[in-house]
Amino acid sequence: MIFNDYMNCIEADPTTEKEIPLINAASQVGCDYFVMDAGWYAEPAEKWWDKVGVWQPNQQRFPNGINEVFEMIRAKGMIPGLWLEIERVGAKSALKDKPDSWFFMQHCQRLQINSSYFLDFRNPEVIDYVNSVIDRLLTNYHLGYLKLDHNSSTFMGNDFAASSPGQGLLEHQRAYLQWIESVQSRYPDLVLENCASGGCRMDYAMLSRKQLQSSSDQTDYRKYPSIIVGTMAAVLPEQLAVWSYPLKSGDTKEASFNMVNSMLGRIHLSGQLADLSPECVAQVHQGITIYKTEIAPILHASIPFFPLGMSAIHDEYSPICLGITSEYADYYAVGDYKANLQ
């Protein structure tokens, strides 16, 4: 049971002050992990996007240090986690001053997409650097979870020390997978979430090495069921991370819809949890209780099925149904977008 502070919540603008009520609320409804998403390294007035790469917490955001937040999480009986986009370097990051051999290249020039450069994991110096980041964060903060994101496409490839951009990209990707294996070998209890702007880069080269897969960054809970059905055809239920983000402006029906969305995969709770009405909190807590006692114990043995087939994401009229079956029990999630019922 994971709480993540991003979706329809803090949205990459964390501070100690903002995290405290969320930590309390997540603990009260039964979360096991609490993950701080993007922005923890950026100046308060900066865009989180442009400065990734150095991975040092910002003192203004956390006046007493970021570890104060992680200690609060542990004090509430949860395991702290952190977001990283370890492969990308923002155009305003100090890391951009490293030699070109550290980065993807095209025609003797550094590849830049969306104000980003991309580390080349074939370079031993890059591996040494990213290992130093991981070791520092896990050792200093005793983290048990890393969300590894990847928000820009590298489809153009890397022709540095390669016969073609495709060869360079393939060799980099294989080196990245070997690096993930080395991280898991050094930290066998660490949970790794595979994310790429939500559900991109979703394959079992990644998921044979990472435990969880982000399903989407869809912000509208009513449009989420069709995505869940589609991704459940590609990812094991016990690996599929699905957002549940009830809002303070919503009612108990909306809170229930959000919970049912996520309950046949791995619940990733977010939203405005600390500001919900007591009635909505009760719905969230009930969903988590059912999930922990009935569904989670059999999820690894369950197979998804699709009683009504697949649904187009913009279909606002057809009901959607997802099921999981096992020798122990069958569960169904039925959604009606138009009626806002589940």
XYZ file of C-alpha atoms in Angstrom:
342
model
C 0.000 0.000 0.000
C 1.791 3.058 -1.292
C 1.117 6.755 -0.839
C 2.782 9.053 -3.369
C 2.538 12.829 -2.974
C 2.366 13.745 -6.678
C -0.912 13.091 -8.452
C -3.569 15.758 -7.800
C -1.689 16.438 -4.574
C 1.612 18.294 -4.048
C 2.547 17.861 -7.734
C 6.331 18.283 -7.536
C 6.341 21.077 -4.948
C 7.156 19.319 -1.659
C 8.027 21.045 1.606
C 8.177 19.827 5.175
C 5.048 21.827 5.962
C 3.076 20.236 3.120
C 4.238 16.710 3.860
C 3.324 16.563 7.558
C -0.492 16.390 7.185
C -0.162 13.919 4.320
C 2.098 11.653 6.366
C -0.434 11.640 9.182
C -3.347 10.984 6.834
C -1.555 8.209 4.928
C -0.668 6.475 8.167
C -4.227 6.665 9.465
C -5.718 4.917 6.421
C -3.135 2.118 6.462
C -0.401 2.946 3.946
C 2.850 0.969 4.136
C 5.086 3.193 1.992
C 5.193 6.983 1.669
C 6.947 8.239 -1.465
C 8.083 11.823 -2.028
C 7.850 12.551 -5.739
C 9.606 15.174 -7.889
C 10.767 18.648 -6.906
C 12.579 17.939 -3.624
C 15.909 19.169 -5.074
C 14.682 22.371 -6.806
C 14.582 25.925 -5.487
C 11.003 26.847 -4.503
C 10.648 29.279 -7.425
C 12.289 26.944 -9.964
C 10.732 24.424 -12.290
C 11.476 20.919 -11.059
C 12.139 19.838 -14.632
C 15.228 21.917 -15.435
C 17.476 21.067 -12.483
C 17.469 17.272 -12.274
C 20.841 15.572 -12.140
C 22.657 16.498 -8.928
C 20.049 15.056 -6.543
C 20.694 17.126 -3.433
C 17.683 18.170 -1.300
C 16.853 21.862 -1.269
C 17.373 23.479 2.124
C 14.581 26.029 1.673
C 12.043 23.280 1.164
C 13.270 21.349 4.180
C 14.755 23.821 6.717
C 15.681 21.058 9.169
C 16.810 18.701 6.432
C 14.860 16.287 4.284
C 15.634 13.476 6.711
C 13.264 15.109 9.198
C 10.431 14.192 6.818
C 11.702 10.645 6.376
C 11.981 10.224 10.142
C 8.344 11.331 10.487
C 7.376 8.716 7.920
C 9.223 5.980 9.804
C 7.757 7.158 13.121
C 4.300 6.545 11.656
C 5.230 2.981 10.765
C 5.744 3.551 7.040
C 8.767 3.064 4.781
C 10.024 6.231 3.048
C 10.613 6.429 -0.681
C 11.882 8.997 -3.160
C 11.488 9.931 -6.833
C 14.476 10.016 -9.182
C 14.931 10.527 -12.890
C 18.427 9.174 -12.834
C 18.954 8.941 -16.616
C 18.093 12.567 -17.408
C 20.042 15.774 -16.776
C 18.210 19.089 -16.873
C 19.563 21.857 -19.081
C 20.094 24.056 -15.980
C 21.713 21.341 -13.881
C 25.339 21.641 -12.816
C 25.857 18.099 -14.109
C 25.549 19.357 -17.684
C 29.172 20.540 -17.424
C 30.468 16.978 -17.509
C 32.281 15.853 -20.691
C 30.258 15.003 -23.785
C 31.275 11.360 -23.355
C 28.824 11.229 -20.441
C 25.838 11.958 -22.694
C 23.874 10.836 -25.737
C 25.361 12.362 -28.879
C 24.130 12.944 -32.424
C 26.536 13.968 -35.199
C 29.205 15.073 -32.696
C 26.765 17.257 -30.769
C 25.082 16.543 -27.477
C 21.473 15.402 -27.905
C 19.027 17.787 -26.239
C 15.268 17.171 -26.065
C 12.796 19.090 -23.908
C 15.585 20.988 -22.115
C 17.192 17.664 -21.224
C 20.384 15.723 -21.791
C 20.650 11.962 -21.321
C 23.345 10.030 -19.504
C 25.072 7.251 -21.428
C 25.244 4.231 -19.138
C 27.964 2.636 -21.266
C 30.397 5.109 -19.701
C 31.980 3.708 -16.492
C 32.216 7.238 -15.076
C 28.441 7.599 -15.431
C 27.925 4.310 -13.604
C 30.232 5.453 -10.817
C 28.279 8.690 -10.520
C 24.783 7.184 -10.438
C 25.993 4.562 -7.959
C 27.270 7.340 -5.715
C 23.839 9.016 -5.866
C 21.971 5.825 -5.010
C 24.378 4.856 -2.232
C 24.234 8.332 -0.681
C 20.440 8.547 -0.713
C 19.811 5.023 0.543
C 22.507 5.169 3.209
C 21.784 8.664 4.508
C 17.998 8.441 4.470
C 17.336 4.698 4.882
C 14.937 4.610 1.955
C 13.109 1.442 1.001
C 11.549 2.581 -2.275
C 12.705 4.430 -5.391
C 10.411 5.634 -8.150
C 12.617 5.714 -11.260
C 11.018 7.983 -13.843
C 11.922 8.745 -17.470
C 10.043 11.706 -18.919
C 11.676 12.292 -22.316
C 11.970 9.909 -25.220
C 15.424 8.853 -26.380
C 14.091 7.438 -29.647
C 16.634 9.468 -31.664
C 19.372 7.252 -30.308
C 23.049 7.789 -29.589
C 25.745 7.514 -32.240
C 28.715 8.179 -29.934
C 31.158 5.243 -30.219
C 28.555 3.311 -32.200
C 27.962 2.381 -35.830
C 24.454 3.851 -35.696
C 22.145 5.724 -33.302
C 20.175 2.524 -32.815
C 23.219 0.519 -31.800
C 24.263 3.169 -29.290
C 20.760 3.269 -27.824
C 20.584 -0.526 -27.550
C 23.972 -0.745 -25.852
C 23.000 2.022 -23.441
C 19.741 0.289 -22.606
C 21.488 -2.997 -21.920
C 23.980 -1.180 -19.695
C 21.111 0.484 -17.828
C 19.477 -2.892 -17.186
C 22.773 -4.286 -15.907
C 23.026 -1.299 -13.590
C 19.512 -1.943 -12.233
C 20.557 -5.532 -11.524
C 23.590 -4.281 -9.621
C 21.430 -1.945 -7.513
C 19.079 -4.783 -6.636
C 22.037 -6.984 -5.784
C 23.406 -4.396 -3.354
C 19.985 -3.523 -1.894
C 17.836 -6.677 -2.096
C 14.983 -5.216 -0.016
C 14.671 -2.076 -2.154
C 11.415 -1.664 -4.113
C 11.837 -0.111 -7.570
C 8.959 1.418 -9.509
C 9.275 1.681 -13.286
C 7.767 4.933 -14.541
C 8.058 6.945 -17.751
C 5.607 9.845 -17.815
C 3.196 7.324 -16.378
C 2.981 4.101 -18.360
C 5.574 4.478 -21.115
C 8.560 2.127 -21.468
C 6.369 -0.670 -20.133
C 8.103 -3.938 -20.968
C 9.462 -6.990 -19.224
C 13.063 -6.074 -19.834
C 12.250 -3.502 -17.157
C 9.712 -5.476 -15.156
C 11.897 -8.550 -14.795
C 14.174 -6.223 -12.810
C 11.749 -3.759 -11.181
C 8.867 -4.763 -8.967
C 6.235 -2.212 -10.007
C 5.020 -0.472 -13.161
C 3.266 2.890 -13.214
C 0.103 2.573 -15.278
C -0.579 6.188 -16.254
C -0.468 9.847 -15.291
C -4.141 10.248 -16.174
C -5.500 12.966 -13.883
C -9.233 12.261 -14.383
C -10.347 9.256 -12.351
C -13.390 8.789 -14.604
C -11.173 8.129 -17.630
C -8.818 5.809 -15.769
C -10.768 2.496 -15.962
C -10.180 2.030 -19.702
C -6.441 2.563 -19.162
C -6.383 0.057 -16.318
C -8.126 -2.559 -18.460
C -5.624 -2.046 -21.274
C -2.521 -2.107 -19.097
C -3.751 -5.151 -17.192
C -3.495 -7.016 -20.505
C 0.231 -6.244 -20.571
C 1.351 -6.244 -16.922
C 0.854 -8.696 -14.071
C -1.767 -7.443 -11.587
C 0.687 -7.579 -8.691
C 3.064 -5.268 -10.594
C 0.576 -2.713 -11.915
C 0.559 0.529 -9.922
C -2.766 2.365 -10.221
C -3.476 5.825 -8.840
C -6.311 6.523 -6.444
C -6.595 10.274 -5.868
C -9.760 11.366 -4.037
C -10.222 15.144 -3.897
C -11.536 17.346 -1.117
C -14.187 18.694 -3.492
C -15.506 15.187 -4.124
C -18.119 13.140 -2.321
C -18.129 9.558 -1.081
C -19.097 8.319 -4.540
C -15.982 9.902 -6.019
C -13.804 8.480 -3.239
C -15.243 5.016 -3.847
C -14.723 5.304 -7.614
C -11.063 6.178 -7.032
C -10.523 3.263 -4.682
C -12.182 0.696 -6.937
C -10.032 1.916 -9.832
C -6.895 0.791 -8.028
C -7.955 -2.252 -6.035
C -7.257 -4.967 -8.626
C -3.639 -3.836 -8.998
C -1.264 -2.107 -6.587
C -2.896 0.858 -4.886
C -0.980 4.126 -5.281
C -2.884 6.524 -3.079
C -2.576 10.274 -3.585
C -4.942 13.226 -3.984
C -5.986 15.570 -1.206
C -6.067 12.905 1.461
C -5.462 15.242 4.403
C -8.414 17.463 3.437
C -11.093 14.835 2.811
C -14.323 14.782 4.746
C -14.592 12.093 7.448
C -17.084 10.246 5.244
C -14.645 10.141 2.319
C -11.777 9.091 4.582
C -13.963 6.225 5.776
C -14.464 5.092 2.157
C -10.723 5.189 1.523
C -9.999 3.282 4.723
C -12.634 0.677 3.923
C -11.181 0.161 0.450
C -7.682 -0.300 1.836
C -8.920 -2.707 4.502
C -10.701 -4.872 1.916
C -7.671 -4.710 -0.334
C -5.219 -5.749 2.370
C -7.343 -8.534 3.820
C -8.937 -10.010 0.693
C -7.260 -8.960 -2.550
C -3.554 -8.322 -1.919
C -2.910 -11.812 -0.460
C -4.122 -13.501 -3.672
C -3.072 -10.925 -6.257
C 0.089 -12.826 -7.177
C -2.017 -15.890 -8.021
C -4.686 -13.989 -9.964
C -5.198 -13.724 -13.718
C -6.996 -10.719 -15.246
C -9.964 -11.116 -17.555
C -12.177 -8.686 -19.425
C -15.902 -9.500 -19.319
C -16.863 -6.560 -21.555
C -13.704 -6.463 -23.639
C -11.584 -3.351 -24.067
C -12.903 0.201 -24.040
C -11.739 3.348 -25.830
C -10.472 5.992 -23.423
C -12.916 8.608 -24.747
C -15.950 6.316 -24.620
C -18.204 8.084 -22.119
C -21.211 5.812 -22.545
C -20.150 2.176 -22.326
C -19.642 0.479 -18.960
C -16.216 -0.983 -18.272
C -15.449 -4.178 -16.403
C -12.205 -5.737 -15.218
C -11.932 -8.995 -13.332
C -9.249 -11.064 -11.671
C -9.665 -14.771 -11.096
C -7.766 -17.260 -8.969
C -8.365 -20.585 -7.268
C -9.256 -18.606 -4.143
C -11.741 -15.993 -5.356
C -12.854 -13.794 -8.243
C -13.141 -10.014 -8.035
C -14.729 -7.561 -10.448
C -14.400 -3.804 -10.866
C -17.290 -2.320 -12.822
C -17.276 1.317 -13.872
C -19.872 3.564 -15.481
C -18.166 6.742 -16.677
C -21.398 8.581 -17.450
C -23.122 7.750 -14.188
C -19.920 8.245 -12.164
C -20.620 4.993 -10.370
C -18.528 1.962 -9.451
